[in-house]
Coordinates of C-alpha atoms in Angstrom, one line a residue:
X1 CA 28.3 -20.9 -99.0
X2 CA 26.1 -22.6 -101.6
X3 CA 23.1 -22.0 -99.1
X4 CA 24.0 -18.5 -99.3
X5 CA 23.7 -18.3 -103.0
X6 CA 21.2 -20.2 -103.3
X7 CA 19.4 -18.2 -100.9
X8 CA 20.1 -14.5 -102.3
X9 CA 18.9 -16.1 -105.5
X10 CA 15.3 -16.8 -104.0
X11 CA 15.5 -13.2 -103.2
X12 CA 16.9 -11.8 -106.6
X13 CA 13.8 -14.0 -108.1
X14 CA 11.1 -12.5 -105.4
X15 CA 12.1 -8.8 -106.0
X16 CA 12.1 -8.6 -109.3
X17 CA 10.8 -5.1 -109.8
X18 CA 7.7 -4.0 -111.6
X19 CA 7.4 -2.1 -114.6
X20 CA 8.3 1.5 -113.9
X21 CA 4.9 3.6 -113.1
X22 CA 5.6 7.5 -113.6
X23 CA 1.9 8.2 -113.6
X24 CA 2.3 7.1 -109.7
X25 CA -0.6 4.8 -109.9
X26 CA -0.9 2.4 -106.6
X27 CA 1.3 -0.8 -106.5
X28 CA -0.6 -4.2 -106.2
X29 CA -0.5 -5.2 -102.9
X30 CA -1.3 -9.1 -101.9
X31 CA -1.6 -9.8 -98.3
X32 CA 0.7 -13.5 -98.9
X33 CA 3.7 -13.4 -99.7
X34 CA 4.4 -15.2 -103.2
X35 CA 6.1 -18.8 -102.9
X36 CA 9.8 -17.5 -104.1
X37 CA 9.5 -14.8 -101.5
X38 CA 8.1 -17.4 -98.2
X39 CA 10.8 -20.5 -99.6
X40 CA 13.4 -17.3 -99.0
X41 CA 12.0 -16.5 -95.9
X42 CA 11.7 -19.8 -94.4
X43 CA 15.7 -20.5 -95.2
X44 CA 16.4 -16.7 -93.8
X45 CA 14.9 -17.7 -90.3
X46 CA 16.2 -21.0 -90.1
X47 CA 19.5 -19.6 -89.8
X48 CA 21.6 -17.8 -86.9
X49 CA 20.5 -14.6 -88.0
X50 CA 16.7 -15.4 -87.8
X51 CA 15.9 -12.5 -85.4
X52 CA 17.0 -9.8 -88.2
X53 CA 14.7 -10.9 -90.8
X54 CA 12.0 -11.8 -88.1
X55 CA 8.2 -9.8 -87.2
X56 CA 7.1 -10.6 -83.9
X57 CA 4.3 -9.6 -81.5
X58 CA 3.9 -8.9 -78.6
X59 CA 0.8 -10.4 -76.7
X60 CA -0.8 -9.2 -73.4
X61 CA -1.7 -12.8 -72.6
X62 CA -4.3 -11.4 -70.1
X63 CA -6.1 -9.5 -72.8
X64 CA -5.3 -11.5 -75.5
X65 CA -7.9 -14.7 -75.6
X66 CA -9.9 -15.9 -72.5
X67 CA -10.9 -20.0 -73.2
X68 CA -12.9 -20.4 -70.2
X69 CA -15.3 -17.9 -69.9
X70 CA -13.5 -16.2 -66.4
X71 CA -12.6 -12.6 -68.3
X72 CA -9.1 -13.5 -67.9
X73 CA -7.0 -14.0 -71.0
X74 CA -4.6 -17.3 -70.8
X75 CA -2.4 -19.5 -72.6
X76 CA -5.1 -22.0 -73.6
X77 CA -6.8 -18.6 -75.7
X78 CA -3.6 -17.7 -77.4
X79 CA -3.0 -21.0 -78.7
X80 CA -6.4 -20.8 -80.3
X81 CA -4.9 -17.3 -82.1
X82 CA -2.0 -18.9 -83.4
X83 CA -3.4 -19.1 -86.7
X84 CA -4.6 -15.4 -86.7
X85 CA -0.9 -14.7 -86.1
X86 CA 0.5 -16.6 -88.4
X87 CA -1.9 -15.1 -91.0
X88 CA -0.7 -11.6 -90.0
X89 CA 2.7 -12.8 -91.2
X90 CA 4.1 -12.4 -87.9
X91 CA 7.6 -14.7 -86.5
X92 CA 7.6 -14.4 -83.1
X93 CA 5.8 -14.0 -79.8
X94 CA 6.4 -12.2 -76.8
X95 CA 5.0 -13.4 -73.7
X96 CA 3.9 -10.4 -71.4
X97 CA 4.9 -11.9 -67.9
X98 CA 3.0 -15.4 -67.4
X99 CA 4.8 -15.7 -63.7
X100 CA 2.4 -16.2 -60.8
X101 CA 1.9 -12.7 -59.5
X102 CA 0.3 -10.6 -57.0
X103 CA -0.2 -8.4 -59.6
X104 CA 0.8 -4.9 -58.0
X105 CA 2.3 -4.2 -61.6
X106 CA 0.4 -6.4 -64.1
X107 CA 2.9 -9.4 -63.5
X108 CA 5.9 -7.8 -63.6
X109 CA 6.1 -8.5 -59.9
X110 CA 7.1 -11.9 -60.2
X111 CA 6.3 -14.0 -57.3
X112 CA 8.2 -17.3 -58.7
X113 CA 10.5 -17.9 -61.9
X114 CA 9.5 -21.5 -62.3
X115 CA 6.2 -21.5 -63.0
X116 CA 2.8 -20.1 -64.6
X117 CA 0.2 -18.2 -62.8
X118 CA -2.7 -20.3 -62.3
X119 CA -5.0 -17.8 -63.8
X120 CA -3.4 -18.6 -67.2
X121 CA -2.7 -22.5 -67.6
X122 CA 0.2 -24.0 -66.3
X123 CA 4.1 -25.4 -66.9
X124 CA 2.2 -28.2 -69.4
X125 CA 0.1 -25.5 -70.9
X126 CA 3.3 -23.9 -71.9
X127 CA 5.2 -26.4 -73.3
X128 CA 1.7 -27.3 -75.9
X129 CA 1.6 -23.5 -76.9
X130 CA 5.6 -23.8 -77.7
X131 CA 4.9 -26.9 -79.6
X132 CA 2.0 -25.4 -81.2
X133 CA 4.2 -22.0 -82.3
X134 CA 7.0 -24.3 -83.5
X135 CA 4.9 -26.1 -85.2
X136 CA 3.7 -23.1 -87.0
X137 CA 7.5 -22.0 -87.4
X138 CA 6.7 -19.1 -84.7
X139 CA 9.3 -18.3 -81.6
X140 CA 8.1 -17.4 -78.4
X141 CA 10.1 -15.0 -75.9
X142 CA 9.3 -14.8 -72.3
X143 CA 9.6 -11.6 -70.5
X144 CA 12.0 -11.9 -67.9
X145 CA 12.3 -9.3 -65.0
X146 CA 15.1 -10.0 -63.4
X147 CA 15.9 -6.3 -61.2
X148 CA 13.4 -7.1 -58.3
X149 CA 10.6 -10.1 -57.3
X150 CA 7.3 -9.6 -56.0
X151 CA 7.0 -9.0 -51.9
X152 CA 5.4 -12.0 -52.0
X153 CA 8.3 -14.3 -53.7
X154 CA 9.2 -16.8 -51.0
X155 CA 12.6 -15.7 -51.7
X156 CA 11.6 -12.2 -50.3
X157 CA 8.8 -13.5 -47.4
X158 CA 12.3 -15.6 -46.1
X159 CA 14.8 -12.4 -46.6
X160 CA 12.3 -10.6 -44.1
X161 CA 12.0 -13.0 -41.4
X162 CA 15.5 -12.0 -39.8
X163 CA 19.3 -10.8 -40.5
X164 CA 20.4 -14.3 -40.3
X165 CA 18.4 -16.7 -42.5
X166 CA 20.2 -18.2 -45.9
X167 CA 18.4 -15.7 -47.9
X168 CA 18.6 -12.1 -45.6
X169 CA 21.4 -10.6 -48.2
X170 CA 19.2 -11.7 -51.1
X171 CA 17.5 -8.0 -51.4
X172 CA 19.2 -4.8 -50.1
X173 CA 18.4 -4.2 -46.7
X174 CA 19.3 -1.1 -44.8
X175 CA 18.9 0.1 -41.1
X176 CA 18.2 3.5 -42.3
X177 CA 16.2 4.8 -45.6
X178 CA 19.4 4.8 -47.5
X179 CA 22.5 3.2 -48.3
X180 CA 26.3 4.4 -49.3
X181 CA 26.4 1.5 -52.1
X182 CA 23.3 2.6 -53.6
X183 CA 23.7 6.7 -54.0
X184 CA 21.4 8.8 -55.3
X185 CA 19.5 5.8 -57.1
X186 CA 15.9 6.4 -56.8
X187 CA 13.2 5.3 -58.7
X188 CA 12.6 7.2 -61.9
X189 CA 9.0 8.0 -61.3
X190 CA 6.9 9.9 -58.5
X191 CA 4.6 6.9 -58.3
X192 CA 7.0 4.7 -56.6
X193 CA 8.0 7.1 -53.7
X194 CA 11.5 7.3 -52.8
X195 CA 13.0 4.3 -53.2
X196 CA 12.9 2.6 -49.3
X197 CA 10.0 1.1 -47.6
X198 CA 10.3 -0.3 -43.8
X199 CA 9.9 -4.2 -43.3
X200 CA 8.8 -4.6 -39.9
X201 CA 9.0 -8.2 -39.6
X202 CA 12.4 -7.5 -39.6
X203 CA 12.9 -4.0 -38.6
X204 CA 14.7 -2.6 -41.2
X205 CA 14.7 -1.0 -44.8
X206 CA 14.3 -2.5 -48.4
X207 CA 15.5 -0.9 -51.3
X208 CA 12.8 -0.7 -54.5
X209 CA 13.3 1.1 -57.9
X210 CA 10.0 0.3 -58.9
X211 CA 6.7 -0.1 -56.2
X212 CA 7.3 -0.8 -53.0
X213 CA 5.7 -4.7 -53.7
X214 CA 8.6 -4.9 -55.9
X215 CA 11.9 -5.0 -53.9
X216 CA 15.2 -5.3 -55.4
X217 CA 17.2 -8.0 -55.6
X218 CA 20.8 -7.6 -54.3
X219 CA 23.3 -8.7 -57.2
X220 CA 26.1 -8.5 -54.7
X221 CA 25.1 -11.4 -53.5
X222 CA 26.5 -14.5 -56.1
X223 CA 23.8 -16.7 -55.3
X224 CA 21.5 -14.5 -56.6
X225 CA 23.2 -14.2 -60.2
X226 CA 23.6 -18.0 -59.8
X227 CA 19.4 -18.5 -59.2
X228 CA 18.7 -15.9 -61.5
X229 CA 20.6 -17.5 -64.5
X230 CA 19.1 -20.9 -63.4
X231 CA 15.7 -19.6 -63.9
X232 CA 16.9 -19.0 -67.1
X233 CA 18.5 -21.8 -68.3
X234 CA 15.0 -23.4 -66.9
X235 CA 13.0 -22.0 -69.4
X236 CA 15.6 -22.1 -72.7
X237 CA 15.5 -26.1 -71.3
X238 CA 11.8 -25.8 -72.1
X239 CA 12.2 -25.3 -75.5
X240 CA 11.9 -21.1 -75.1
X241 CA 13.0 -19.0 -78.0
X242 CA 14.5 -16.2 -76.1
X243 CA 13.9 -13.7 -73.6
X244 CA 12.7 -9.6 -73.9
X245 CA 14.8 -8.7 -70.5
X246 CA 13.2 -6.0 -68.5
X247 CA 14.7 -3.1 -66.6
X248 CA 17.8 -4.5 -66.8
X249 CA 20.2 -1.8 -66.8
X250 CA 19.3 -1.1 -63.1
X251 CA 20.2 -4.9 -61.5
X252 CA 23.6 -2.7 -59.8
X253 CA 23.7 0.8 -58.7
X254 CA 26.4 2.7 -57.3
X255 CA 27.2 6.2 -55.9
X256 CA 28.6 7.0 -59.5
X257 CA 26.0 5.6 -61.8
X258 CA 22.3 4.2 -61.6
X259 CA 22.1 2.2 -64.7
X260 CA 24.3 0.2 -67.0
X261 CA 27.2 0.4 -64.2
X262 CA 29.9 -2.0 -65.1
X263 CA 29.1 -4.9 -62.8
X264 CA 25.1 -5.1 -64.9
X265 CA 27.3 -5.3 -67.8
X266 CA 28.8 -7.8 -66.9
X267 CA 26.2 -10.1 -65.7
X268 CA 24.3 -9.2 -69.1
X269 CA 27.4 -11.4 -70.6
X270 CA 26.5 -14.1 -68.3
X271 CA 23.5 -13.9 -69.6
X272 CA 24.1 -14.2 -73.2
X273 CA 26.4 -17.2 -72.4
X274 CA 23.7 -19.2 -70.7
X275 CA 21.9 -18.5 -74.4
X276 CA 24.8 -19.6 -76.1
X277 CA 24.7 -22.7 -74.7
X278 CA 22.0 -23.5 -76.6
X279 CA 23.2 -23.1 -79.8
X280 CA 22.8 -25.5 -82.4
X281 CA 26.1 -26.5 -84.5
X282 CA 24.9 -24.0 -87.0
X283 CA 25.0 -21.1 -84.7
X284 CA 21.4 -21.1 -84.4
X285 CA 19.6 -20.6 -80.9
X286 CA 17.8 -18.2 -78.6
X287 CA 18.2 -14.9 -78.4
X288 CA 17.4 -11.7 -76.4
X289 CA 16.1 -8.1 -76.6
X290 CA 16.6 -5.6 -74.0
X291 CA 14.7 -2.6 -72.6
X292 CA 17.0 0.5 -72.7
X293 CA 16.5 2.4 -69.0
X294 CA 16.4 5.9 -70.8
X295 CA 15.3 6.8 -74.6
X296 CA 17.9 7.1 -76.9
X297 CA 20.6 4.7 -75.1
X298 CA 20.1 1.7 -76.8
X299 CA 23.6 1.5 -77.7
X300 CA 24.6 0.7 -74.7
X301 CA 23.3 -2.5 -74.7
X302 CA 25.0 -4.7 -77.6
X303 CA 28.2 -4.5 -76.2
X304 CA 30.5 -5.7 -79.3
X305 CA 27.7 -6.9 -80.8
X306 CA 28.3 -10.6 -80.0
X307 CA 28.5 -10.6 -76.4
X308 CA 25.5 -8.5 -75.2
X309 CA 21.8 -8.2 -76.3
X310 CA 20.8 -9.6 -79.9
X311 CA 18.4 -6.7 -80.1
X312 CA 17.4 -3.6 -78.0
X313 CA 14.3 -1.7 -78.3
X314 CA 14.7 1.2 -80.5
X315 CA 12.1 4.2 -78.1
X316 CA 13.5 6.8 -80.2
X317 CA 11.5 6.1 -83.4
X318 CA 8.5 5.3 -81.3
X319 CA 8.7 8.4 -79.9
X320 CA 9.7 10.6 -82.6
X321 CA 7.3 9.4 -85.1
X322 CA 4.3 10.5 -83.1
X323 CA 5.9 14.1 -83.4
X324 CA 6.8 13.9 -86.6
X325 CA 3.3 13.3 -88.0
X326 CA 2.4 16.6 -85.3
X327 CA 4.5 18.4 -86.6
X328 CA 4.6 17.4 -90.5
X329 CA 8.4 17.7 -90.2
X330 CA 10.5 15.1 -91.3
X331 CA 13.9 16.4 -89.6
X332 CA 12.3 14.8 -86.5
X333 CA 12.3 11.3 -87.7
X334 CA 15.6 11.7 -89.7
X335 CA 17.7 12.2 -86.5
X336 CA 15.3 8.8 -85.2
X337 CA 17.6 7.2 -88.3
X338 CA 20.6 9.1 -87.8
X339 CA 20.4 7.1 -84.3
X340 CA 20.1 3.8 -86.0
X341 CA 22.7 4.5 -88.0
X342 CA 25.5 5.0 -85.7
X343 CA 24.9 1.7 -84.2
X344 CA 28.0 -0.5 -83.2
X345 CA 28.5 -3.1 -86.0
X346 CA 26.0 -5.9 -85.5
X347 CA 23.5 -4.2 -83.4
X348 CA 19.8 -4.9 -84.3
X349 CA 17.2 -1.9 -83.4
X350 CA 14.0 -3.2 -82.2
X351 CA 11.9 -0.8 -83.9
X352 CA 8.6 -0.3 -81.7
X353 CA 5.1 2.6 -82.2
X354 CA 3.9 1.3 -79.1
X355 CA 4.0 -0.4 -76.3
X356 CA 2.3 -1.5 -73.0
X357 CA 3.7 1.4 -71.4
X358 CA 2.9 3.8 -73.7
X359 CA -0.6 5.0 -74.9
X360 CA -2.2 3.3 -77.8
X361 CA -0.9 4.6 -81.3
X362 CA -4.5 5.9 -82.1
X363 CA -3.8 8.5 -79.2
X364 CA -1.7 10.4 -81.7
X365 CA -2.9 9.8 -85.0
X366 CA -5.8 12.2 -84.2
X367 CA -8.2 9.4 -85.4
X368 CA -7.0 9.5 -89.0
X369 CA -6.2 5.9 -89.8
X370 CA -3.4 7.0 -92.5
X371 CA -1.2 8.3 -89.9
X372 CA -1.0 4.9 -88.4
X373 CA -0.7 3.3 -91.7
X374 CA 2.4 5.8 -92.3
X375 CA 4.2 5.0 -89.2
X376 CA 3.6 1.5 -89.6
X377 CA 5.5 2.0 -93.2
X378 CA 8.3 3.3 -91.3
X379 CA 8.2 0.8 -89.1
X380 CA 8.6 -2.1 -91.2
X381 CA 11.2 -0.3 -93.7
X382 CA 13.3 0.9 -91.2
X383 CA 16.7 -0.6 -90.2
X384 CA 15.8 -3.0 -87.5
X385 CA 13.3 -6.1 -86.3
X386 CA 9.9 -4.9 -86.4
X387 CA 7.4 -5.6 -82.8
X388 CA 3.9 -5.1 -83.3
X389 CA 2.1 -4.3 -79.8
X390 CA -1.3 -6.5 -80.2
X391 CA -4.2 -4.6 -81.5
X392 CA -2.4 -2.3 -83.6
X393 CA -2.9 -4.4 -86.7
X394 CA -6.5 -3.0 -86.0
X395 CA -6.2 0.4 -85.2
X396 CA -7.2 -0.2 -81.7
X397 CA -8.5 2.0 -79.0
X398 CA -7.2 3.1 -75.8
X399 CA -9.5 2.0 -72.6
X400 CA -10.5 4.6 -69.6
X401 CA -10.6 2.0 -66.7
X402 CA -7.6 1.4 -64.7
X403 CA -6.9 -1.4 -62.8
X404 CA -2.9 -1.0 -61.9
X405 CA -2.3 2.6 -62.9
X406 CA -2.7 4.6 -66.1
X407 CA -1.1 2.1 -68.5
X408 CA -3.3 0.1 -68.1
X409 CA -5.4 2.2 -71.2
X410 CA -3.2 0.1 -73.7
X411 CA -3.5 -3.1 -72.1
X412 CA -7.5 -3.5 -72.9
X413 CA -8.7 -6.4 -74.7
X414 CA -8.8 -7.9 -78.0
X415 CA -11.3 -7.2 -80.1
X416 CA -12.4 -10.3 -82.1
X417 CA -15.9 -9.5 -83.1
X418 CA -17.8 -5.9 -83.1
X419 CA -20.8 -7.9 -81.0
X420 CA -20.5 -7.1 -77.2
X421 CA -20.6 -8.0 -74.2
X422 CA -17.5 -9.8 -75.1
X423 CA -16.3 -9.4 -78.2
X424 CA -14.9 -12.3 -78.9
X425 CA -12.5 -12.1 -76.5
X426 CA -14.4 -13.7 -73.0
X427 CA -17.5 -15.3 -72.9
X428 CA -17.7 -13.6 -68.9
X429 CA -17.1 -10.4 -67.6
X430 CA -13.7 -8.8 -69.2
X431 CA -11.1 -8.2 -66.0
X432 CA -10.8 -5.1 -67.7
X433 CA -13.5 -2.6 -69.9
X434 CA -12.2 -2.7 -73.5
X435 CA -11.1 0.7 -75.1
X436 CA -13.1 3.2 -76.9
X437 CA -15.7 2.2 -79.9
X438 CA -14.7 -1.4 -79.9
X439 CA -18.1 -2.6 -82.3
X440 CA -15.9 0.0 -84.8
X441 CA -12.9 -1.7 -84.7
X442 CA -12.1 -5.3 -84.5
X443 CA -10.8 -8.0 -86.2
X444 CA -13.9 -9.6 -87.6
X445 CA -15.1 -5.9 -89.2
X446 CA -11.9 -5.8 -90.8
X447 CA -10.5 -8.9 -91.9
X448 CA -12.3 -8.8 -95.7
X449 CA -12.4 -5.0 -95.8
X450 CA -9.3 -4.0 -99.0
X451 CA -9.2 -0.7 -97.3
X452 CA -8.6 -1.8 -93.7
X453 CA -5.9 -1.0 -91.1
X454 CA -5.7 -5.2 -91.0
X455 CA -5.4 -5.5 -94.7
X456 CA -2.4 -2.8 -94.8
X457 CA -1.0 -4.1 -92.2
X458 CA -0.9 -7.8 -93.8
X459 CA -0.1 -6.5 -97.3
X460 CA 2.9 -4.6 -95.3
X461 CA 4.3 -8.0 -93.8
X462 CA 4.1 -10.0 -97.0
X463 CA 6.0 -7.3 -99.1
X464 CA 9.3 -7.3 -96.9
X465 CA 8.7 -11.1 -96.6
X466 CA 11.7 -12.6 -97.8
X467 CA 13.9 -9.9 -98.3
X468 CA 17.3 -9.4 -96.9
X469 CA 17.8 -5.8 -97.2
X470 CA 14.5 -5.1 -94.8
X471 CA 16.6 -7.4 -91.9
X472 CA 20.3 -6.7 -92.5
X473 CA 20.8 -4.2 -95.3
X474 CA 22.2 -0.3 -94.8
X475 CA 20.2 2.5 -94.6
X476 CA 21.6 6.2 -95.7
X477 CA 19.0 9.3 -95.8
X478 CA 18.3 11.3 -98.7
X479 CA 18.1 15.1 -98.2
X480 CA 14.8 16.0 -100.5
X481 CA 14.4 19.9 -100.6
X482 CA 10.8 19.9 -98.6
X483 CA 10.6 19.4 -95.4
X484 CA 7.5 17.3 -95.3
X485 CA 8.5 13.4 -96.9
X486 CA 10.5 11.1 -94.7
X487 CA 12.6 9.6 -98.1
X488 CA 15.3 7.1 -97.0
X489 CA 17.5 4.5 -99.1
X490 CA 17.6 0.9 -97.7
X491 CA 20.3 -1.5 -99.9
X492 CA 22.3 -4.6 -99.7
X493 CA 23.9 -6.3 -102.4
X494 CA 21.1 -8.1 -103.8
X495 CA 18.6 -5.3 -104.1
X496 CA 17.6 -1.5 -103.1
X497 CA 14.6 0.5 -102.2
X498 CA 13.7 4.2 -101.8
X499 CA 11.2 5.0 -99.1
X500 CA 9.4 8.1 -99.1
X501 CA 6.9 9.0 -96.8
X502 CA 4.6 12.0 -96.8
X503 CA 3.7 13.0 -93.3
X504 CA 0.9 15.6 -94.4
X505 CA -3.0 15.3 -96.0
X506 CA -1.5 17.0 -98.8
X507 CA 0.0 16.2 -102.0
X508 CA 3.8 16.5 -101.6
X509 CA 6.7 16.6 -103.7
X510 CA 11.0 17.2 -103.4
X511 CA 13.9 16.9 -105.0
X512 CA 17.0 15.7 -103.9
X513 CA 20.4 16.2 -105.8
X514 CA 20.7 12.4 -104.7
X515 CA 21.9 9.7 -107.3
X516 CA 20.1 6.7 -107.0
X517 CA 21.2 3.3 -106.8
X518 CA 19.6 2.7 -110.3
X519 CA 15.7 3.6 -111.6
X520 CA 12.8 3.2 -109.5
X521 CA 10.2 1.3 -110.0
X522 CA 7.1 1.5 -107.5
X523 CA 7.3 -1.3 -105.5
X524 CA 4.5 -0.5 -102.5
X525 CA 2.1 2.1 -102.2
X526 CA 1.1 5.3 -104.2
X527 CA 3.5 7.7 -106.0
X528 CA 6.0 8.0 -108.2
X529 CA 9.9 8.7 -109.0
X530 CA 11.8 10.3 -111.9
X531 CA 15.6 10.3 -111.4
X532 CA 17.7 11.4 -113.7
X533 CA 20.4 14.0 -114.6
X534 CA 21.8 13.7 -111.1
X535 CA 18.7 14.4 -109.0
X536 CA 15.8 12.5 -108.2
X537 CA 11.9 13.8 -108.1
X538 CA 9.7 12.0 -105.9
X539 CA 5.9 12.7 -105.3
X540 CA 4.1 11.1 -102.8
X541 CA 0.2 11.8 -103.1
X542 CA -1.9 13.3 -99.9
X543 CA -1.5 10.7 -97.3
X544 CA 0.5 8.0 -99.0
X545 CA 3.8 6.8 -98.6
X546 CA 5.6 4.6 -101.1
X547 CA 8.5 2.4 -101.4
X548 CA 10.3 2.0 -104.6
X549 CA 12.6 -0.2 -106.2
X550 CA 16.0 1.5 -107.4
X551 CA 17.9 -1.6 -108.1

């Protein structure tokens, strides 16, 4: 209990608010956080509810940093980023899939759980870039695709050989294109076919959700869920922070359901007890974030909200911001937050505007940089645990060349430095071309630049820095009578903040007949805020977006 206090006093010190600013004129904005705010910060992720108050990152190790000249990003080059990351402000890492691979789905056709694909270090590689993160105070999660292996997994190559080895009821076989216990459970998209593919080693049919190089594992099988949490527990032993779990509503299907049946929630709890074990006595350990199997039904996933995922990935505001900002209507993103709000108790949005399977977020900001800036705003200020895909920080551009299939125009690589070939990134020939106009945009051009997408996107992190209300507070809407500012409340008891957001190139304003917590003060960004005589007037200039301080 006195940690607690002592704590929400760091906070009460850090937000002070500044003076109140009717003229609207533009906050400061310093891209560190100040002392008060990172000593509160530091105690906020040391405890068992780190992941709330946490920014992380999600790295496409292959694109990320190449450290030996073959085009091919690798552990070795992201330890050498570390510091960029930690600059950014940023918590935590997530590990694109490191697994060896035959790469038939950029790694998520895992061809063994134990170890590192060659072409980016190795097991030792990976325990110097956890000590390195740690060292920095960073987490790393591994992606862990648990649904189906790579055809090439020796647990698959044995499976095939007959109907009689140890492993042939390891993936689901069938004598015919189809199986009673499976239904109607196809894969979800036309470039996986339909779902069966004929093994004529052994002269019968697998099952695949996903490409046919990716068969399904059969979870009717209990060694199976046994291996599958070993390979788990192998890399929490490792020192891993946690795990973002892929696909993993569709482990079981049945004739009545496809995904989230009750037999995959179940195992999901087996799951979060093999994290548990790793507790610490003050309830702190590694945690997990899952990827919901349609948009929208993240709640699903956090079960009571102690026995399921930590986190799941909120699609719905990734999605709806992009046609919000279209559109210039903010009822879109409001029902995004009407979502979040009727979360079970406990549940943790993980609040996402891109991803590697969706275009770049410069695809739909029609090359105005504010856009991005705006969503970015929401994204940080919304309830939930922010995860920046790498490269947004910079405004980066989508690529042209595809390797795998069409996603692959977000999974470019990093640009370091506007000089080419390379850019920073490889000293070789890229695996990949880089996306569109990368001498414009990269990190070197923008690091000192006041006015950059970097330098928002750093000032962004250090405000929230520090602040409980950003990880765990509430979050209620308020109703302004114009349709075109996104103005929501975020509070806890130790502070509260408007956020208003105009979603058009023109000067905006609305009033709401919305008490406030208290008056507002601007905290971040441009505008300003009378309240008063039970309503509230807030004016957000052409392209900005502010957050204000109301208690």
């Amino acid at each position: 209990m006195k940690r607690l206090g002592t704590t929400l006093a760091l906070v009460a010190a850090c937000s002070a608010a500044p003076e109140s600013n009717p003229q609207g004129l533009r906050a400061p904005a310093p891209t560190k956080p100040s002392p008060d705010q990172q000593v509160a910060a530091d105690r906020l992720l040391a405890g068992p509810d780190w992941y709330r108050h946490a920014v992380f990152y999600e790295v496409n190790v292959r694109s990320f940093q190449d450290s030996n000249g073959d085009g091919i990003g690798d552990l070795a080059g992201l330890i050498s980023r570390l510091d960029y990351l930690k600059d950014l402000g940023v918590d935590g890492v997530w590990l694109m899939p490191i697994f060896p691979t035959a790469f038939k789905d950029s790694g998520y056709d895992i061809a063994d759980y134990r170890a590192i694909d060659p072409a980016y270090g190795d097991l030792a590689t990976f325990d110097r870039l956890l000590a390195e993160a740690h060292a920095r105070k960073m987490r790393v999660y591994v992606d862990l695709v648990l649904n189906h292996t790579s055809d090439q997994h020796a647990w698959f190559q044995e499976s095939r050989t007959n109907k009689t080895n140890p492993k042939a009821d390891w993936y689901v076989w069938s004598d015919t294109p189809g199986r009673a216990d499976i239904g109607n459970c196809g894969p979800d998209n036309p470039r996986f076919g339909d779902g069966w593919s004929r093994d004529e080693t052994r002269g019968q049919w697998y099952y695949h959700r996903f490409y046919k190089e990716q068969p399904d594992l059969d979870y009717r099988n209990p060694d199976v869920v046994r291996e599958t949490l070993d390979a788990a527990r192998f890399w929490l032993d490792r020192g891993t922070d946690g795990f973002r779990c892929d696909v993993i509503g569709k482990l079981y299907e049945s004739p009545t359901g496809c995904d989230m049946i009750p037999e995959t929630i179940a195992y999901i709890k087996q799951l979060r007890a093999v994290l548990d074990e790793k507790r610490d006595a003050a309830g702190v350990g590694p945690t997990m974030v899952s990827e919901p199997s349609e948009l929208n039904d993240s709640t699903k996933y956090y079960g009571d909200g102690s026995d399921m995922f930590h986190m799941s990935f909120d699609f719905g505001f990734g999605y709806f911001w992009q046609l919000a900002f279209g559109a210039r209507d903010k009822k879109i993103v409001d029902d995004a937050v009407k979502m979040t709000i009727g979360y079970p108790k406990g549940a943790q949005p993980a609040q996402v505007i891109g991803s590697h399977d969706v275009p770049r977020a410069w695809q739909y900001t029609a090359n105005e940089p504010w856009r991005h800036r705006n969503a970015a705003l929401l994204q940080m200020t919304l309830k939930g645990t922010p995860f920046i895909y790498y490269g947004e920080e910079i405004g980066m551009r989508p690529g042209t060349q595809f390797v795998v299939d069409d996603r692959d125009a977000s999974r470019t690589p990093m640009v370091w430095t506007k000089e080419g070939p390379g850019h920073g990134f490889t000293t070789g020939a890229p695996w990949i071309a880089f996306g569109a106009e990368p001498e414009t945009t990269s990190v070197a051009g923008e690091d000192a630049d006041p006015a950059s997408t970097l330098t928002y996107y750093r000032q962004l992190l250090a405000f929230r820095r520090g602040h409980t209300v950003w990880g765990t507070g509430d979050i209620r809407l308020v109703a302004l009578d114009v349709g075109t500012i996104v103005a929501f409340v975020r509070e806890d008891p130790t502070e509260a903040y408007l956020v208003a957001v105009n979603l058009t190139d023109e000067d905006q304003e609305g009033v709401a007949a919305d008490p406030l917590p208290g008056a507002g003060a601007l905290a971040f960004g441009d505008g300003s805020l009378e309240a008063g005589g039970g309503s509230v007037r807030v004016k957000i200039p052409a392209t900005g977006a502010a957050v204000f301080k109301v208690r």
